[in-house]
């Protein structure tokens, strides 16, 4: 900083430099603070966040059936698996998987498989009980999922995502 | 200037400027290449402030449109959704609503600056016309924006203002039906108002470009109202007036923030927080404050058609102002008689503003009529007569003479410059 009056020290730095930098820095902080509300307003609003969980009654879903429920505007598959489907899923734990994961890590109760109904390729909704592995088949670009919702064949990179959920009792599930 | 001869001939900037001369153009518009009178005072800050207001309105408006629903059943709720649920929605809406008021404050000061210093006179008449066009577009935009929240004042304001057109003989009712898209202010009206409210600010921006283009043709007027004699009377826009404008913006934002954060509803009407009801008119319906003088003129005339004509005429009159003012001296500093009547005119406008906000009965109606009469007398009688009759003070020989210290008149002129 300037030590010898307003017109400069030995190193050529003058008081005006300090004023310029201080004013510039203050302006930059102010502009950044002013921009933030314009960005943040695009994030989910309070009413959207308030709808971020949904409860499902699963008492009427028989073994071998699946239902699709809406959560956060996206489909969620709730599938009541048969013994054969569970066995097939567990048997394939050791198969060559693009996204290796054990079936036991993807379920809380073996007969209930709950995943997002969104193909991990480009976001279409896969069709249940179809494809080479009788899990799901995505009609958009031909991804095959098995009965654990794991990707087995096709362009999708990852298994069907398992959302956060909890069994409130034997017949009710809270998703989200 | 072509890129070859410009000062931007080095590095990446030079490479671009040689092919697309944006740096040269900007420099000539608001940079070192734009010579500006050296004696501009703070009243000349309000042009750039008006530009800032337009930008603030457009940016906040685009963002609000992301959350607003232009439907009679949903509009009011969607505005409350913005206020309560959208992240910083309250801030964006308050900035937009109060930004409209600040825009008018700034533009009114800008207009009165022009009236005082004779900025409308030759050779700046077209510059002045473009300013009036911007003002008219602003009023249309502000009116339609006020309808969008679909509160009681929105609805009844829209009803009253659109009904102004029914005063037109023969075709009036057809025009009103056309404006409404129905037989009353309803969903089609709201939809088209939203569409136009989004469009018009960009039309304003386009006219602003022409306004600046016309400004640059002969350069800014100045407090002395005399033409520059040569380079010694001018300084480059950058850094002198960019810094001065930025300082003005900083001060302006303090006032703006005070309004937004401490009194965001001060200028609004509480009735607009009641959802529109086509069956009940609020007991006391008034437009936003910036329309009040014109509203007072409308109500002062006890005839529907002539009331409407007087209201529109009060603004359209500004188009002939360059010829109504017969004095060849621009600045009021050298016009002792005009100066007095200028302040009387300001008082008259304030009187009309107050009358416009009061019920049209008793003393307020009388005062409103006096104010209306004086408004037209000022333009149609006083200005032409004063121009002939008044003996102006001697003008300084140049802009730099009073600054650098010339003779006696120079000192007398330099003193008020520090106001």
PDB file of C-alpha atoms in Angstrom, chain A residues 36-38 40-49, chain B residues 59-60 63 66-67 81 84-88 91-92:
ATOM      1  CA  UNK A  36     -27.885 -16.677  -7.014  1.00  0.00           C
ATOM      2  CA  UNK A  37     -31.674 -16.140  -6.612  1.00  0.00           C
ATOM      3  CA  UNK A  38     -32.040 -16.249 -10.398  1.00  0.00           C
ATOM      4  CA  UNK A  40     -31.875 -21.106  -7.335  1.00  0.00           C
ATOM      5  CA  UNK A  41     -35.428 -20.285  -8.451  1.00  0.00           C
ATOM      6  CA  UNK A  42     -35.044 -23.059 -11.038  1.00  0.00           C
ATOM      7  CA  UNK A  43     -34.498 -25.679  -8.304  1.00  0.00           C
ATOM      8  CA  UNK A  44     -37.543 -27.594  -6.976  1.00  0.00           C
ATOM      9  CA  UNK A  45     -39.902 -25.280  -5.120  1.00  0.00           C
ATOM     10  CA  UNK A  46     -41.277 -25.957  -1.656  1.00  0.00           C
ATOM     11  CA  UNK A  47     -44.494 -27.515  -2.960  1.00  0.00           C
ATOM     12  CA  UNK A  48     -42.537 -29.892  -5.191  1.00  0.00           C
ATOM     13  CA  UNK A  49     -40.272 -30.907  -2.331  1.00  0.00           C
TER      14      UNK A  49
ATOM     15  CA  UNK B  59     -34.575 -10.502 -16.393  1.00  0.00           C
ATOM     16  CA  UNK B  60     -36.912 -10.801 -13.397  1.00  0.00           C
ATOM     17  CA  UNK B  63     -37.855 -15.740 -14.482  1.00  0.00           C
ATOM     18  CA  UNK B  66     -41.311 -19.664 -15.560  1.00  0.00           C
ATOM     19  CA  UNK B  67     -43.607 -19.982 -12.531  1.00  0.00           C
ATOM     20  CA  UNK B  81     -47.060 -20.002  -5.273  1.00  0.00           C
ATOM     21  CA  UNK B  84     -44.438 -18.833  -0.855  1.00  0.00           C
ATOM     22  CA  UNK B  85     -42.983 -21.877  -2.618  1.00  0.00           C
ATOM     23  CA  UNK B  86     -40.558 -20.830  -5.345  1.00  0.00           C
ATOM     24  CA  UNK B  87     -36.996 -20.344  -4.109  1.00  0.00           C
ATOM     25  CA  UNK B  88     -36.490 -16.576  -3.733  1.00  0.00           C
ATOM     26  CA  UNK B  91     -37.655 -11.497  -3.906  1.00  0.00           C
ATOM     27  CA  UNK B  92     -38.024 -11.841  -7.672  1.00  0.00           C
TER      28      UNK B  92
END
